[in-house]
């Protein structure tokens, strides 16, 4: 990554269209073996009676009958049920298409932020194995539908900050579009609640004044993002109510105190970062950790995380540290909702899940793509050769993992091999 420059980006050209076509073909090739897959675990719950009913939209939008308030996600499934009913192929194709759209919008966001390697990042995201669970598992429509709106909200927000005097601007229009896209993303899945903080760090990334900016500038930025915070808080509280009253109810998800949740969160961050950078031995359901804050060694990952954050802050003016800090802070922000501080029913079975870092993984991917685009290789090797190798390896790993989603039995057999002590996996 290099420092931000002009916000101006070129319009779509022939090369851009070819890139989008290539990205689409590669992504569908990676997920081809998952397309005919059947129902797995929560798929039957997602395709519930409200989705199947001609008048189900009232239940989806205006009642508390369903286990989660993700009305836009259920509405998308309601529409699709009218098209292909219980045939799962259509739902899988839609998931892959949404994933492709997300990769394309991510490419545009990174271009607008003037981050090198934006096309590489889009391809890495499209074929990354950690994303397989979100894309190949129909129940994770929540992720694949929320992501395009999430990225579009960031893109429109950046456009609303446009300062290019050579083109006509409509800052209010783009600002409103950003708010609307954020609302649609929240109505798909509330894991995107950290977005207001994300746009603030995007402002920081694009600002040349940095820490020397007047206090009035920071106050203006906060006021500008205030409506996003209101939307985030409202939908976050609604989701917590649904989790507590419609999903968890009288069940016990976790009994850990705050100290234990804190050290567990520290471990989870490093776990997710490791899987993002070394995505092998992925599992549909990981073993549930037993961590106690009473053991001093369990605090080491958290202390290491704090030291790293402090180091980034102290070195934030260094050219190399700024992009690393930007990527890492984004990564942490997008992990916050799923680190165990708020009870989620799935925590009863595992404290981590691949689909939980679908939004966060963009940070490490963008940083790796920027590094790959800037590496100086020997003259005998094309500049893009190393990136191509990395993309090919990730695509192969995803192609192998996607094949598991052809059948529920394959998913659970693989899970039992990697998590043999899971009673849930054994029973399934």
Short mmCIF file of C-alpha atoms in Angstrom, two decimals:
data_model
loop_
_atom_site.label_atom_id
_atom_site.label_comp_id
_atom_site.label_asym_id
_atom_site.label_seq_id
_atom_site.Cartn_x
_atom_site.Cartn_y
_atom_site.Cartn_z
CA UNK A 1 0.00 0.00 0.00
CA UNK A 2 1.05 3.53 -0.57
CA UNK A 3 -0.33 6.71 0.87
CA UNK A 4 -3.61 8.03 -0.50
CA UNK A 5 -3.49 10.27 -3.52
CA UNK A 6 -6.25 11.84 -5.59
CA UNK A 7 -9.65 10.23 -5.18
CA UNK A 8 -10.28 10.26 -8.89
CA UNK A 9 -10.64 6.83 -10.53
CA UNK A 10 -11.04 6.07 -14.20
CA UNK A 11 -14.36 4.97 -15.64
CA UNK A 12 -14.99 1.38 -16.65
CA UNK A 13 -13.08 0.44 -19.78
CA UNK A 14 -12.73 -2.67 -21.93
CA UNK A 15 -9.96 -4.03 -19.71
CA UNK A 16 -12.15 -3.60 -16.64
CA UNK A 17 -14.99 -5.55 -18.24
CA UNK A 18 -12.60 -8.34 -19.20
CA UNK A 19 -11.34 -8.44 -15.63
CA UNK A 20 -14.88 -8.77 -14.26
CA UNK A 21 -15.67 -11.56 -16.75
CA UNK A 22 -12.48 -13.40 -15.83
CA UNK A 23 -13.13 -13.03 -12.10
CA UNK A 24 -16.68 -14.36 -12.56
CA UNK A 25 -15.53 -17.40 -14.54
CA UNK A 26 -12.79 -18.23 -12.04
CA UNK A 27 -15.16 -17.94 -9.07
CA UNK A 28 -17.81 -20.16 -10.66
CA UNK A 29 -15.15 -22.71 -11.58
CA UNK A 30 -13.99 -22.80 -7.96
CA UNK A 31 -17.54 -23.35 -6.66
CA UNK A 32 -18.84 -25.53 -9.52
CA UNK A 33 -18.87 -28.73 -7.45
CA UNK A 34 -20.91 -27.08 -4.67
CA UNK A 35 -23.70 -25.88 -6.96
CA UNK A 36 -25.73 -29.13 -6.97
CA UNK A 37 -25.40 -29.49 -3.18
CA UNK A 38 -28.35 -30.39 -0.98
CA UNK A 39 -29.56 -29.03 2.37
CA UNK A 40 -27.09 -28.77 5.25
CA UNK A 41 -27.86 -28.07 8.92
CA UNK A 42 -29.70 -24.71 9.05
CA UNK A 43 -30.78 -24.67 5.40
CA UNK A 44 -34.18 -26.12 6.28
CA UNK A 45 -34.64 -23.44 8.96
CA UNK A 46 -33.72 -20.69 6.49
CA UNK A 47 -36.21 -22.02 3.93
CA UNK A 48 -38.92 -21.93 6.58
CA UNK A 49 -42.71 -21.76 6.32
CA UNK A 50 -42.63 -17.94 6.06
CA UNK A 51 -40.27 -18.17 3.07
CA UNK A 52 -42.53 -20.76 1.45
CA UNK A 53 -45.80 -18.96 2.17
CA UNK A 54 -47.19 -16.54 -0.47
CA UNK A 55 -48.03 -14.14 2.37
CA UNK A 56 -44.81 -14.81 4.30
CA UNK A 57 -43.36 -11.33 3.80
CA UNK A 58 -45.58 -10.01 6.61
CA UNK A 59 -44.10 -12.59 8.98
CA UNK A 60 -40.58 -11.82 7.78
CA UNK A 61 -40.81 -8.03 8.18
CA UNK A 62 -43.39 -7.33 10.85
CA UNK A 63 -43.31 -10.16 13.43
CA UNK A 64 -40.87 -11.72 15.88
CA UNK A 65 -41.69 -15.29 14.91
CA UNK A 66 -38.45 -16.05 13.08
CA UNK A 67 -35.26 -16.73 15.08
CA UNK A 68 -33.37 -13.72 13.66
CA UNK A 69 -34.42 -10.35 12.30
CA UNK A 70 -32.66 -10.49 8.93
CA UNK A 71 -35.71 -9.56 6.82
CA UNK A 72 -33.84 -8.73 3.62
CA UNK A 73 -32.09 -12.11 3.66
CA UNK A 74 -35.36 -13.96 4.19
CA UNK A 75 -37.00 -11.82 1.51
CA UNK A 76 -34.33 -12.84 -1.01
CA UNK A 77 -35.04 -16.48 -0.16
CA UNK A 78 -38.81 -15.81 -0.39
CA UNK A 79 -38.35 -14.49 -3.94
CA UNK A 80 -36.16 -17.44 -4.90
CA UNK A 81 -38.65 -19.95 -3.50
CA UNK A 82 -41.10 -18.60 -6.07
CA UNK A 83 -38.48 -19.30 -8.78
CA UNK A 84 -37.08 -22.74 -7.94
CA UNK A 85 -38.78 -23.98 -4.78
CA UNK A 86 -36.82 -26.68 -2.97
CA UNK A 87 -34.18 -27.12 -5.68
CA UNK A 88 -30.97 -25.93 -4.02
CA UNK A 89 -29.04 -25.24 -7.22
CA UNK A 90 -30.62 -21.80 -7.68
CA UNK A 91 -29.78 -20.73 -4.14
CA UNK A 92 -26.15 -21.83 -4.60
CA UNK A 93 -25.83 -19.95 -7.90
CA UNK A 94 -27.24 -16.80 -6.26
CA UNK A 95 -24.73 -17.08 -3.41
CA UNK A 96 -21.83 -17.34 -5.86
CA UNK A 97 -23.14 -14.40 -7.89
CA UNK A 98 -23.40 -12.26 -4.76
CA UNK A 99 -19.85 -13.25 -3.83
CA UNK A 100 -18.67 -12.18 -7.29
CA UNK A 101 -20.46 -8.84 -6.95
CA UNK A 102 -18.77 -8.32 -3.58
CA UNK A 103 -15.35 -9.01 -5.10
CA UNK A 104 -16.02 -6.47 -7.87
CA UNK A 105 -17.22 -3.77 -5.45
CA UNK A 106 -14.22 -4.48 -3.20
CA UNK A 107 -11.97 -3.85 -6.21
CA UNK A 108 -13.65 -0.47 -6.77
CA UNK A 109 -13.41 0.50 -3.09
CA UNK A 110 -9.68 -0.29 -2.95
CA UNK A 111 -9.11 1.64 -6.19
CA UNK A 112 -10.85 4.67 -4.74
CA UNK A 113 -8.68 4.40 -1.63
CA UNK A 114 -5.64 4.28 -3.94
CA UNK A 115 -4.49 0.97 -2.48
CA UNK A 116 -2.14 -0.91 -4.85
CA UNK A 117 -3.08 -4.39 -6.02
CA UNK A 118 -6.85 -3.84 -5.98
CA UNK A 119 -7.48 -6.42 -8.75
CA UNK A 120 -5.30 -8.94 -6.92
CA UNK A 121 -7.27 -8.32 -3.71
CA UNK A 122 -10.57 -8.89 -5.54
CA UNK A 123 -9.31 -12.20 -6.92
CA UNK A 124 -7.89 -13.29 -3.57
CA UNK A 125 -11.22 -12.56 -1.90
CA UNK A 126 -13.13 -14.39 -4.64
CA UNK A 127 -11.13 -17.62 -4.24
CA UNK A 128 -10.05 -17.55 -0.59
CA UNK A 129 -10.84 -20.85 1.21
CA UNK A 130 -12.09 -19.11 4.37
CA UNK A 131 -14.95 -17.70 2.25
CA UNK A 132 -16.09 -21.16 1.12
CA UNK A 133 -18.38 -21.73 4.09
CA UNK A 134 -20.14 -18.40 3.48
CA UNK A 135 -20.56 -19.00 -0.25
CA UNK A 136 -21.18 -22.76 -0.52
CA UNK A 137 -23.50 -22.97 2.49
CA UNK A 138 -26.91 -21.57 1.56
CA UNK A 139 -27.70 -20.58 5.16
CA UNK A 140 -24.90 -18.04 4.97
CA UNK A 141 -26.91 -16.02 2.46
CA UNK A 142 -26.80 -13.55 5.36
CA UNK A 143 -23.11 -12.98 4.62
CA UNK A 144 -23.20 -13.01 0.85
CA UNK A 145 -26.17 -10.61 0.72
CA UNK A 146 -24.88 -8.23 3.40
CA UNK A 147 -21.40 -7.93 1.88
CA UNK A 148 -22.24 -6.14 -1.42
CA UNK A 149 -24.35 -3.56 0.44
CA UNK A 150 -21.63 -3.17 3.09
CA UNK A 151 -18.96 -2.47 0.47
CA UNK A 152 -21.32 -0.27 -1.57
CA UNK A 153 -22.00 1.81 1.56
CA UNK A 154 -18.24 2.40 1.93
CA UNK A 155 -17.87 3.18 -1.78
CA UNK A 156 -20.72 5.72 -1.79
CA UNK A 157 -19.40 7.27 1.43
CA UNK A 158 -16.00 7.74 -0.23
CA UNK A 159 -17.70 9.26 -3.27
CA UNK A 160 -19.59 11.67 -1.02
CA UNK A 161 -16.19 12.90 0.16
CA UNK A 162 -15.02 13.47 -3.42
CA UNK A 163 -12.95 16.60 -3.91
CA UNK A 164 -12.19 16.27 -7.61
CA UNK A 165 -13.10 19.64 -9.12
CA UNK A 166 -12.98 18.31 -12.68
CA UNK A 167 -16.17 16.27 -12.41
CA UNK A 168 -19.67 17.22 -11.21
CA UNK A 169 -20.29 16.17 -7.63
CA UNK A 170 -23.42 15.06 -5.83
CA UNK A 171 -22.16 14.59 -2.27
CA UNK A 172 -25.62 14.54 -0.71
CA UNK A 173 -26.86 11.92 -3.16
CA UNK A 174 -23.88 9.66 -2.47
CA UNK A 175 -24.16 10.19 1.28
CA UNK A 176 -27.84 9.15 1.22
CA UNK A 177 -27.01 6.15 -0.96
CA UNK A 178 -24.34 5.16 1.55
CA UNK A 179 -26.85 5.29 4.41
CA UNK A 180 -29.40 3.30 2.41
CA UNK A 181 -26.85 0.62 1.52
CA UNK A 182 -25.75 0.39 5.15
CA UNK A 183 -29.38 -0.07 6.23
CA UNK A 184 -29.85 -2.81 3.62
CA UNK A 185 -26.67 -4.50 4.80
CA UNK A 186 -27.86 -4.42 8.42
CA UNK A 187 -31.22 -5.87 7.35
CA UNK A 188 -29.28 -8.74 5.78
CA UNK A 189 -26.97 -9.38 8.73
CA UNK A 190 -25.99 -7.19 11.66
CA UNK A 191 -22.37 -8.37 11.74
CA UNK A 192 -21.70 -5.18 9.74
CA UNK A 193 -22.42 -2.91 12.74
CA UNK A 194 -18.77 -1.69 12.93
CA UNK A 195 -19.11 0.09 9.56
CA UNK A 196 -19.29 3.60 11.13
CA UNK A 197 -15.82 3.03 12.58
CA UNK A 198 -14.64 1.68 9.23
CA UNK A 199 -15.62 4.85 7.36
CA UNK A 200 -13.88 6.90 10.05
CA UNK A 201 -10.59 5.04 9.52
CA UNK A 202 -11.12 5.47 5.76
CA UNK A 203 -11.32 9.22 6.43
CA UNK A 204 -8.09 8.94 8.41
CA UNK A 205 -6.45 7.00 5.59
CA UNK A 206 -7.42 9.57 3.00
CA UNK A 207 -6.57 12.60 5.13
CA UNK A 208 -3.17 14.16 4.56
CA UNK A 209 -3.43 16.13 7.80
CA UNK A 210 -3.43 13.05 10.02
CA UNK A 211 -2.97 13.82 13.71
CA UNK A 212 -2.40 17.53 13.03
CA UNK A 213 -5.93 18.12 11.77
CA UNK A 214 -7.90 20.70 13.74
CA UNK A 215 -10.32 19.41 16.35
CA UNK A 216 -13.18 20.90 14.33
CA UNK A 217 -12.35 18.50 11.46
CA UNK A 218 -12.66 15.46 13.72
CA UNK A 219 -15.88 16.84 15.18
CA UNK A 220 -17.25 17.34 11.68
CA UNK A 221 -16.34 13.78 10.72
CA UNK A 222 -18.07 12.38 13.81
CA UNK A 223 -21.22 14.38 13.11
CA UNK A 224 -21.17 13.14 9.54
CA UNK A 225 -21.02 9.51 10.68
CA UNK A 226 -23.55 9.94 13.52
CA UNK A 227 -26.55 8.62 11.49
CA UNK A 228 -24.55 5.48 10.73
CA UNK A 229 -23.96 4.97 14.44
CA UNK A 230 -27.69 5.36 15.12
CA UNK A 231 -28.57 2.70 12.54
CA UNK A 232 -25.83 0.44 13.88
CA UNK A 233 -26.98 0.72 17.50
CA UNK A 234 -30.66 0.20 16.65
CA UNK A 235 -30.13 -2.94 14.58
CA UNK A 236 -27.55 -4.26 17.02
CA UNK A 237 -30.03 -4.03 19.90
CA UNK A 238 -32.75 -5.70 17.82
CA UNK A 239 -30.44 -8.59 16.96
CA UNK A 240 -29.41 -9.03 20.60
CA UNK A 241 -33.09 -9.19 21.57
CA UNK A 242 -33.80 -11.86 18.94
CA UNK A 243 -30.77 -13.90 20.01
CA UNK A 244 -31.81 -13.72 23.65
CA UNK A 245 -35.59 -14.20 23.29
CA UNK A 246 -35.96 -16.24 20.10
CA UNK A 247 -32.79 -18.36 19.87
CA UNK A 248 -31.02 -18.80 23.20
CA UNK A 249 -34.03 -18.36 25.53
CA UNK A 250 -33.38 -20.55 28.60
CA UNK A 251 -30.36 -22.35 27.11
CA UNK A 252 -26.85 -21.71 28.41
CA UNK A 253 -24.44 -20.66 25.67
CA UNK A 254 -21.38 -19.86 27.76
CA UNK A 255 -20.69 -19.33 31.44
CA UNK A 256 -17.33 -17.58 31.09
CA UNK A 257 -16.74 -14.38 33.07
CA UNK A 258 -15.52 -11.18 31.42
CA UNK A 259 -11.83 -11.93 32.02
CA UNK A 260 -12.13 -15.31 30.33
CA UNK A 261 -14.05 -13.79 27.42
CA UNK A 262 -11.30 -11.20 27.09
CA UNK A 263 -8.47 -13.75 26.84
CA UNK A 264 -10.60 -15.91 24.53
CA UNK A 265 -11.10 -12.91 22.24
CA UNK A 266 -7.32 -12.42 22.13
CA UNK A 267 -6.85 -16.04 21.07
CA UNK A 268 -9.65 -15.77 18.50
CA UNK A 269 -8.08 -12.76 16.76
CA UNK A 270 -4.81 -14.64 16.21
CA UNK A 271 -6.74 -17.74 15.13
CA UNK A 272 -8.60 -15.77 12.46
CA UNK A 273 -5.45 -14.03 11.27
CA UNK A 274 -3.64 -17.37 11.00
CA UNK A 275 -6.48 -18.92 8.98
CA UNK A 276 -6.59 -15.85 6.74
CA UNK A 277 -2.87 -16.18 5.96
CA UNK A 278 -2.63 -20.01 6.07
CA UNK A 279 -6.07 -21.38 5.14
CA UNK A 280 -5.53 -25.11 5.53
CA UNK A 281 -7.38 -27.68 7.67
CA UNK A 282 -10.48 -25.53 7.71
CA UNK A 283 -13.46 -27.06 9.47
CA UNK A 284 -17.23 -26.58 9.35
CA UNK A 285 -17.18 -26.67 13.17
CA UNK A 286 -13.96 -26.25 15.13
CA UNK A 287 -13.34 -27.81 18.57
CA UNK A 288 -14.66 -25.65 21.37
CA UNK A 289 -11.78 -24.20 23.34
CA UNK A 290 -11.64 -24.53 27.11
CA UNK A 291 -9.82 -21.42 28.25
CA UNK A 292 -9.41 -20.14 31.80
CA UNK A 293 -8.22 -16.64 32.65
CA UNK A 294 -6.68 -18.11 35.81
CA UNK A 295 -3.81 -19.55 33.76
CA UNK A 296 -1.28 -16.79 33.06
CA UNK A 297 -0.30 -18.18 29.66
CA UNK A 298 -3.81 -17.66 28.31
CA UNK A 299 -3.21 -13.89 28.57
CA UNK A 300 -0.17 -13.98 26.25
CA UNK A 301 -2.13 -13.67 22.94
CA UNK A 302 -4.09 -10.72 24.35
CA UNK A 303 -0.94 -8.99 25.63
CA UNK A 304 0.72 -9.55 22.24
CA UNK A 305 -2.31 -7.98 20.58
CA UNK A 306 -2.20 -4.94 22.85
CA UNK A 307 1.55 -4.51 22.28
CA UNK A 308 0.99 -4.68 18.53
CA UNK A 309 -1.76 -2.04 18.64
CA UNK A 310 0.41 0.27 20.76
CA UNK A 311 3.33 -0.23 18.36
CA UNK A 312 1.12 0.67 15.40
CA UNK A 313 0.00 3.82 17.17
CA UNK A 314 3.54 4.89 18.00
CA UNK A 315 4.75 4.19 14.44
CA UNK A 316 1.65 5.48 12.68
CA UNK A 317 3.57 8.24 10.88
CA UNK A 318 5.98 5.78 9.27
CA UNK A 319 5.18 5.10 5.61
CA UNK A 320 5.28 1.31 6.03
CA UNK A 321 3.35 1.23 9.32
CA UNK A 322 0.36 3.29 8.21
CA UNK A 323 -1.05 0.76 5.70
CA UNK A 324 -0.38 -2.16 8.06
CA UNK A 325 -2.20 -0.31 10.85
CA UNK A 326 -5.09 0.51 8.50
CA UNK A 327 -5.53 -3.14 7.49
CA UNK A 328 -5.14 -4.49 11.02
CA UNK A 329 -7.49 -1.97 12.64
CA UNK A 330 -10.13 -2.79 10.02
CA UNK A 331 -9.61 -6.50 10.73
CA UNK A 332 -10.11 -5.99 14.48
CA UNK A 333 -13.16 -3.76 14.04
CA UNK A 334 -14.98 -6.28 11.85
CA UNK A 335 -14.19 -9.12 14.28
CA UNK A 336 -15.61 -7.33 17.34
CA UNK A 337 -19.23 -8.56 17.02
CA UNK A 338 -18.20 -12.23 17.02
CA UNK A 339 -15.41 -12.37 19.62
CA UNK A 340 -17.72 -13.69 22.35
CA UNK A 341 -18.48 -10.54 24.32
CA UNK A 342 -22.12 -10.86 23.24
CA UNK A 343 -23.79 -14.26 23.46
CA UNK A 344 -24.52 -15.96 20.13
CA UNK A 345 -26.09 -19.40 20.14
CA UNK A 346 -23.35 -20.95 18.00
CA UNK A 347 -20.84 -20.24 20.82
CA UNK A 348 -22.34 -23.25 22.57
CA UNK A 349 -20.58 -25.47 20.02
CA UNK A 350 -17.51 -23.48 19.01
CA UNK A 351 -15.94 -20.13 19.81
CA UNK A 352 -14.74 -19.55 16.24
CA UNK A 353 -16.12 -20.13 12.74
CA UNK A 354 -14.85 -19.47 9.24
CA UNK A 355 -18.00 -17.63 8.17
CA UNK A 356 -17.55 -15.19 11.06
CA UNK A 357 -14.51 -13.59 9.44
CA UNK A 358 -16.07 -13.16 5.99
CA UNK A 359 -16.15 -9.37 6.48
CA UNK A 360 -12.90 -9.05 8.47
CA UNK A 361 -10.71 -11.00 6.06
CA UNK A 362 -10.75 -8.10 3.59
CA UNK A 363 -8.12 -6.33 5.74
CA UNK A 364 -5.39 -9.00 5.51
CA UNK A 365 -6.29 -9.72 1.87
CA UNK A 366 -5.88 -6.06 0.85
CA UNK A 367 -2.54 -5.84 2.65
CA UNK A 368 -1.20 -9.05 1.09
CA UNK A 369 -2.39 -7.92 -2.36
CA UNK A 370 -0.62 -4.58 -1.93
CA UNK A 371 2.60 -6.33 -0.95
CA UNK A 372 2.36 -8.76 -3.87
CA UNK A 373 1.83 -5.87 -6.29
CA UNK A 374 4.89 -4.02 -4.99
CA UNK A 375 7.36 -6.92 -4.74
CA UNK A 376 10.33 -6.63 -7.06
CA UNK A 377 10.94 -9.98 -8.74
CA UNK A 378 13.91 -10.97 -10.92
CA UNK A 379 13.66 -9.56 -14.44
CA UNK A 380 13.10 -13.06 -15.83
CA UNK A 381 9.79 -13.29 -13.94
CA UNK A 382 6.68 -11.23 -14.76
CA UNK A 383 5.59 -8.89 -11.96
CA UNK A 384 2.23 -10.69 -11.65
CA UNK A 385 3.68 -14.22 -11.50
CA UNK A 386 3.84 -14.54 -7.70
CA UNK A 387 0.31 -13.18 -7.29
CA UNK A 388 -0.91 -15.64 -9.93
CA UNK A 389 0.66 -18.55 -8.05
CA UNK A 390 -0.93 -17.49 -4.75
CA UNK A 391 -4.34 -17.07 -6.40
CA UNK A 392 -4.03 -20.46 -8.10
CA UNK A 393 -3.13 -22.23 -4.84
CA UNK A 394 -6.01 -20.61 -2.96
CA UNK A 395 -8.41 -21.42 -5.79
CA UNK A 396 -7.38 -25.08 -5.69
CA UNK A 397 -7.86 -25.27 -1.91
CA UNK A 398 -11.29 -23.64 -2.22
CA UNK A 399 -12.23 -25.97 -5.08
CA UNK A 400 -11.44 -28.95 -2.83
CA UNK A 401 -13.36 -27.56 0.16
CA UNK A 402 -16.36 -26.50 -1.95
CA UNK A 403 -16.81 -30.13 -3.03
CA UNK A 404 -17.74 -31.03 0.57
CA UNK A 405 -20.94 -29.01 0.25
CA UNK A 406 -22.37 -31.38 -2.36
CA UNK A 407 -23.83 -33.41 0.47
CA UNK A 408 -24.45 -32.95 4.19
CA UNK A 409 -22.83 -36.30 4.98
CA UNK A 410 -19.57 -35.18 3.35
CA UNK A 411 -19.56 -32.01 5.47
CA UNK A 412 -20.09 -33.91 8.70
CA UNK A 413 -17.59 -36.65 7.85
CA UNK A 414 -14.94 -34.02 7.27
CA UNK A 415 -15.96 -32.23 10.49
CA UNK A 416 -15.73 -35.43 12.56
CA UNK A 417 -12.25 -36.14 11.15
CA UNK A 418 -11.07 -32.69 12.27
CA UNK A 419 -13.19 -32.39 15.40
CA UNK A 420 -13.76 -35.97 16.65
CA UNK A 421 -14.92 -34.90 20.13
CA UNK A 422 -17.84 -32.88 18.83
CA UNK A 423 -21.04 -34.63 19.91
CA UNK A 424 -23.01 -32.34 17.60
CA UNK A 425 -20.94 -33.39 14.58
CA UNK A 426 -21.11 -37.06 15.57
CA UNK A 427 -24.90 -36.93 15.89
CA UNK A 428 -25.26 -35.06 12.62
#
